Short mmCIF file of C-alpha atoms in Angstrom, two decimals:
data_model
loop_
_atom_site.label_atom_id
_atom_site.label_comp_id
_atom_site.label_asym_id
_atom_site.label_seq_id
_atom_site.Cartn_x
_atom_site.Cartn_y
_atom_site.Cartn_z
CA UNK A 21 -0.10 0.16 0.18
CA UNK A 22 3.01 2.79 0.85
CA UNK A 23 4.26 1.28 -2.78
CA UNK A 24 1.05 2.40 -4.42
CA UNK A 25 0.34 5.78 -2.13
CA UNK A 26 3.73 6.70 -3.11
CA UNK A 27 2.84 6.47 -7.08
CA UNK A 28 0.20 8.14 -6.70
CA UNK A 29 1.44 11.15 -5.06
CA UNK A 30 4.42 10.96 -7.75
CA UNK A 31 1.65 11.21 -10.54
CA UNK A 32 -0.84 13.66 -8.34
CA UNK A 33 2.65 15.91 -7.99
CA UNK A 34 3.39 15.58 -11.91
CA UNK A 35 -0.17 16.95 -12.64
CA UNK A 36 0.05 19.56 -9.95
CA UNK A 37 3.70 20.89 -11.37
CA UNK A 38 2.21 20.82 -14.76
CA UNK A 39 -0.48 22.74 -14.36
CA UNK A 40 1.36 25.41 -12.36
CA UNK A 41 3.32 26.24 -15.44
CA UNK A 42 0.27 26.09 -17.45
CA UNK A 43 -0.95 28.85 -14.95
CA UNK A 44 2.14 30.55 -14.86
CA UNK A 45 2.30 30.57 -18.96
CA UNK A 46 -0.96 32.00 -19.07
CA UNK A 47 -0.30 34.92 -16.72
CA UNK A 48 2.55 35.69 -19.26
CA UNK A 49 0.62 35.80 -21.79
CA UNK A 50 -2.40 37.78 -19.78
CA UNK A 51 0.72 40.32 -19.44
CA UNK A 52 2.02 40.31 -22.99
CA UNK A 53 -1.95 40.76 -24.06
CA UNK A 54 -2.21 43.84 -21.94
CA UNK A 55 1.13 45.20 -23.26
CA UNK A 56 0.13 44.94 -26.39
CA UNK A 57 -3.54 46.77 -26.04
CA UNK A 58 -1.41 49.49 -24.30
CA UNK A 59 0.78 50.51 -27.09
CA UNK A 60 -1.64 50.08 -29.66
CA UNK A 61 -3.61 52.85 -26.95
CA UNK A 62 -0.74 54.58 -26.66
CA UNK A 63 0.05 54.61 -30.67
CA UNK A 64 -3.54 56.22 -31.32
CA UNK A 65 -3.27 58.91 -28.69
CA UNK A 66 0.57 59.97 -29.76
CA UNK A 67 -0.90 59.64 -33.56
CA UNK A 68 -4.45 62.06 -32.59
CA UNK A 69 -1.57 64.17 -30.52
CA UNK A 70 0.94 64.60 -33.58
CA UNK A 71 -2.54 65.33 -35.76
CA UNK A 72 -3.66 67.78 -34.00
CA UNK A 73 0.03 69.37 -33.72
CA UNK A 74 -0.03 69.23 -37.24
CA UNK A 75 -3.05 70.97 -37.79
CA UNK A 76 -2.94 73.24 -35.06
CA UNK A 77 0.36 74.43 -37.18
CA UNK A 78 -1.22 74.29 -40.66
CA UNK A 79 -3.96 76.25 -39.21
CA UNK A 80 -1.54 78.80 -37.36
CA UNK A 81 0.43 79.35 -41.12
CA UNK A 82 -2.89 79.21 -42.79
CA UNK A 83 -3.50 82.40 -40.29
CA UNK A 84 0.01 83.94 -40.57
CA UNK A 85 -0.12 83.85 -44.14
CA UNK A 86 -3.54 85.61 -44.05
CA UNK A 87 -2.54 88.18 -42.34
CA UNK A 88 0.66 89.08 -44.02
CA UNK A 89 -0.87 89.36 -47.39
CA UNK A 90 -4.06 91.59 -45.65
CA UNK A 91 -1.40 93.70 -44.68
CA UNK A 92 0.73 93.58 -47.72
CA UNK A 93 -2.65 94.66 -49.73
CA UNK A 94 -3.21 97.44 -46.88
CA UNK A 95 -0.15 99.18 -47.31
CA UNK A 96 -0.35 98.87 -50.78
CA UNK A 97 -3.81 100.53 -50.84
CA UNK A 98 -3.84 103.18 -48.19
CA UNK A 99 -0.15 103.74 -48.09
CA UNK A 100 0.99 107.41 -47.90
CA UNK A 101 0.81 109.70 -51.26
CA UNK A 102 4.34 110.71 -51.97
CA UNK A 103 4.93 113.80 -53.47
CA UNK A 104 7.49 112.55 -55.86
CA UNK A 105 5.85 109.71 -58.03
CA UNK A 106 8.72 108.01 -59.08
CA UNK A 107 10.09 107.92 -55.33
CA UNK A 108 6.85 106.62 -54.10
CA UNK A 109 6.87 103.65 -56.57
CA UNK A 110 10.35 102.52 -55.36
CA UNK A 111 9.19 102.88 -52.18
CA UNK A 112 5.94 100.89 -52.78
CA UNK A 113 8.23 98.49 -54.69
CA UNK A 114 10.76 97.97 -51.79
CA UNK A 115 7.98 97.93 -49.28
CA UNK A 116 6.52 95.34 -51.24
CA UNK A 117 9.50 93.00 -51.75
CA UNK A 118 10.38 93.10 -48.35
CA UNK A 119 6.58 91.96 -47.14
CA UNK A 120 6.92 89.29 -49.91
CA UNK A 121 10.26 88.19 -48.47
CA UNK A 122 9.14 88.51 -45.13
CA UNK A 123 5.78 86.65 -46.11
CA UNK A 124 8.41 83.66 -47.97
CA UNK A 125 10.13 83.44 -44.63
CA UNK A 126 7.45 83.33 -42.16
CA UNK A 127 5.98 80.18 -44.79
CA UNK A 128 9.23 78.25 -44.99
CA UNK A 129 10.04 78.44 -41.12
CA UNK A 130 5.98 77.29 -40.96
CA UNK A 131 6.68 74.47 -43.05
CA UNK A 132 9.87 73.38 -41.44
CA UNK A 133 7.82 72.56 -38.13
CA UNK A 134 5.25 71.30 -40.29
CA UNK A 135 7.94 68.64 -41.10
CA UNK A 136 9.46 68.05 -38.02
CA UNK A 137 6.19 67.53 -36.53
CA UNK A 138 5.12 65.16 -39.46
CA UNK A 139 8.54 63.51 -39.10
CA UNK A 140 8.01 62.53 -35.10
CA UNK A 141 4.63 61.35 -36.03
CA UNK A 142 5.96 58.91 -38.43
CA UNK A 143 9.00 58.26 -36.28
CA UNK A 144 6.41 57.46 -33.11
CA UNK A 145 4.26 55.56 -35.76
CA UNK A 146 7.09 53.39 -36.77
CA UNK A 147 8.59 52.91 -33.07
CA UNK A 148 4.94 51.65 -31.88
CA UNK A 149 4.37 49.15 -35.09
CA UNK A 150 7.87 47.50 -34.25
CA UNK A 151 7.18 47.57 -30.23
CA UNK A 152 3.52 46.21 -31.83
CA UNK A 153 5.36 43.51 -34.05
CA UNK A 154 7.64 42.66 -31.13
CA UNK A 155 5.18 42.07 -28.68
CA UNK A 156 2.81 40.23 -31.09
CA UNK A 157 5.36 37.81 -31.85
CA UNK A 158 6.30 37.19 -27.99
CA UNK A 159 2.17 36.81 -27.58
CA UNK A 160 2.01 33.95 -30.18
CA UNK A 161 5.17 32.11 -28.61
CA UNK A 162 3.77 31.86 -25.25
CA UNK A 163 0.01 31.33 -26.82
CA UNK A 164 2.21 28.43 -28.10
CA UNK A 165 3.92 27.42 -25.35
CA UNK A 166 0.53 27.28 -23.58
CA UNK A 167 -1.01 25.14 -26.10
CA UNK A 168 2.13 22.77 -25.98
CA UNK A 169 1.91 22.80 -21.60
CA UNK A 170 -2.01 22.09 -22.18
CA UNK A 171 -1.44 19.61 -24.42
CA UNK A 172 1.10 17.80 -22.15
CA UNK A 173 -1.14 18.09 -19.03
CA UNK A 174 -4.02 16.04 -20.73
CA UNK A 175 -1.76 13.85 -22.12
CA UNK A 176 -0.31 13.32 -18.43
CA UNK A 177 -4.42 13.20 -16.77
CA UNK A 178 -5.18 10.62 -19.44
CA UNK A 179 -1.95 8.39 -19.73
CA UNK A 180 0.76 8.74 -17.07
CA UNK A 181 -0.80 8.24 -13.53
CA UNK A 182 -2.88 4.78 -15.33
CA UNK A 183 0.12 3.58 -16.91
CA UNK A 184 2.27 3.52 -13.95
CA UNK A 185 -0.61 2.38 -12.27
CA UNK A 186 -0.70 -0.42 -14.48
CA UNK A 187 2.69 -1.51 -14.17
CA UNK A 188 1.97 -1.51 -10.06
CA UNK A 189 -0.87 -3.88 -10.61
CA UNK A 190 0.74 -6.32 -12.92
CA UNK A 191 3.78 -6.69 -10.08
CA UNK A 192 0.75 -7.02 -7.58
CA UNK A 193 -0.80 -10.06 -10.03
CA UNK A 194 2.68 -11.97 -10.33
CA UNK A 195 3.06 -11.85 -6.62
CA UNK A 196 -0.22 -13.04 -6.48
CA UNK A 197 0.39 -15.53 -8.73
CA UNK A 198 3.61 -16.63 -6.79
CA UNK A 199 1.57 -16.55 -3.59
CA UNK A 200 -0.86 -18.92 -4.61
CA UNK A 201 1.60 -21.44 -6.04
CA UNK A 202 3.33 -21.18 -2.52
CA UNK A 203 -0.44 -21.85 -1.12
CA UNK A 204 -0.80 -25.08 -3.23
CA UNK A 205 2.79 -26.53 -2.12
CA UNK A 206 1.67 -25.29 1.79
CA UNK A 207 -1.64 -27.33 1.36
CA UNK A 208 -0.03 -30.53 -0.44
CA UNK A 209 2.53 -30.49 2.43
CA UNK A 210 -0.55 -30.49 5.30
CA UNK A 211 -1.68 -33.40 3.44
CA UNK A 212 1.72 -35.05 3.76
CA UNK A 213 2.04 -34.36 7.36
CA UNK A 214 -1.47 -35.53 7.93
CA UNK A 215 -0.75 -38.64 6.20
CA UNK A 216 2.41 -39.32 8.14
CA UNK A 217 0.64 -38.27 11.63
CA UNK A 218 -2.32 -41.05 10.95
CA UNK A 219 0.56 -43.35 9.55
CA UNK A 220 2.42 -42.76 13.40
CA UNK A 221 -0.87 -42.87 15.21
CA UNK A 222 -1.41 -46.04 13.65
CA UNK A 223 2.17 -47.50 14.49
CA UNK A 224 2.19 -46.09 18.03
CA UNK A 225 -1.55 -48.34 18.24
CA UNK A 226 0.27 -51.29 16.78
CA UNK A 227 3.36 -50.72 19.13
CA UNK A 228 1.65 -50.30 22.41
CA UNK A 229 -0.58 -53.42 21.69
CA UNK A 230 3.15 -55.16 20.85
CA UNK A 231 4.50 -53.35 24.14
CA UNK A 232 1.45 -54.90 26.07
CA UNK A 233 1.98 -58.60 25.12
CA UNK A 234 5.66 -58.46 25.01
CA UNK A 235 7.50 -55.83 27.58
CA UNK A 236 6.63 -54.72 30.82
CA UNK A 237 4.89 -51.70 31.95
CA UNK A 238 7.74 -49.46 32.61
CA UNK A 239 9.33 -50.19 29.07
CA UNK A 240 5.47 -49.78 27.30
CA UNK A 241 5.25 -46.20 29.11
CA UNK A 242 8.57 -45.20 28.13
CA UNK A 243 7.69 -46.28 24.32
CA UNK A 244 4.01 -44.59 25.10
CA UNK A 245 5.97 -41.14 25.64
CA UNK A 246 8.10 -41.42 23.02
CA UNK A 247 5.57 -42.03 20.77
CA UNK A 248 3.47 -39.37 21.94
CA UNK A 249 6.61 -36.79 21.43
CA UNK A 250 6.59 -37.69 18.01
CA UNK A 251 2.88 -37.05 18.11
CA UNK A 252 3.09 -33.83 19.13
CA UNK A 253 5.82 -32.69 16.98
CA UNK A 254 3.77 -33.59 14.40
CA UNK A 255 0.73 -31.80 15.48
CA UNK A 256 2.86 -28.78 15.93
CA UNK A 257 4.20 -28.99 12.43
CA UNK A 258 0.71 -29.60 11.23
CA UNK A 259 -0.48 -26.31 13.34
CA UNK A 260 2.59 -24.17 11.85
CA UNK A 261 1.27 -25.69 8.52
CA UNK A 262 -1.85 -24.14 8.57
CA UNK A 263 -1.07 -21.34 10.20
CA UNK A 264 1.17 -20.31 6.73
CA UNK A 265 -1.64 -21.39 4.76
CA UNK A 266 -3.89 -18.89 6.55
CA UNK A 267 -0.74 -16.78 6.71
CA UNK A 268 -0.66 -16.85 2.70
CA UNK A 269 -4.45 -16.49 2.32
CA UNK A 270 -4.38 -13.18 4.20
CA UNK A 271 -1.23 -12.09 2.35
CA UNK A 272 -2.89 -12.71 -0.93
CA UNK A 273 -6.17 -11.17 -0.08
CA UNK A 274 -4.49 -8.57 0.91
CA UNK A 275 -2.44 -7.97 -2.51
CA UNK A 276 -5.88 -8.46 -4.22
CA UNK A 277 -7.32 -5.35 -2.46
CA UNK A 278 -4.43 -3.14 -3.08
CA UNK A 279 -4.62 -4.01 -6.55
CA UNK A 280 -8.13 -2.98 -6.37
CA UNK A 281 -7.29 0.23 -4.33
CA UNK A 282 -4.49 1.03 -6.64
CA UNK A 283 -7.04 1.46 -9.98
CA UNK A 284 -9.39 2.70 -7.51
CA UNK A 285 -6.71 5.54 -7.08
CA UNK A 286 -5.60 5.98 -10.52
CA UNK A 287 -9.01 6.80 -11.64
CA UNK A 288 -9.46 9.03 -9.14
CA UNK A 289 -6.55 10.91 -9.54
CA UNK A 290 -7.37 10.94 -13.10
CA UNK A 291 -10.68 12.83 -12.37
CA UNK A 292 -9.12 15.27 -9.69
CA UNK A 293 -6.85 16.26 -12.36
CA UNK A 294 -9.34 17.12 -14.86
#
């Protein structure tokens, strides 16, 4: 029974260990899934932020451009009339050229800011994409590990304990056969002892009759005592042989019960593992 309990405990420990490994992998899987969701949310938030910045820069550029064009038109339309028309034309031309240059410089600066913002947005997008690809690859690996461990666990539940128990039950059956053989030998020995005892008792009776006819009372008593001792020894051997038979039967019954309990423990361990 101790061996059966030990084998059952080992099988149950193996199942428990694999269940713990599955739980650990599932926890890692849930953690990776959470990271993937977080990266996606961060990427979407960063994209929205970058687009808002680009839109704001475009609006600012449009507003500045419109204001500069308006100022240029106003300056050309409401400029003070100079006394010298030629000088006035030169001043208007110079002012117009300066305003155009200022406008172009401002446009260039704003376009540069828009390009930089777009580049940052693209870099953020690529970074988040790479991070997401890496996490999804890890996620796929963990999913495969969980699936593999789950298959191993199911195999351990359905086959592992049964195989060990079947081996143990086979050994117990072999022991039962040996004990049955020994029991048969003991029965034959008992029959032989009983036959010898009967023969001895017959011989003793015959010898008693002979002694009673040919010997003195003292000799008869001594011979009877010797025969009684011999009969007592034979009875003791017979009793011992019968005890061995009873013991062998008890051991055989215990072994059969142990085999049944081993099978029941195996089935119970399988059900509890599931």
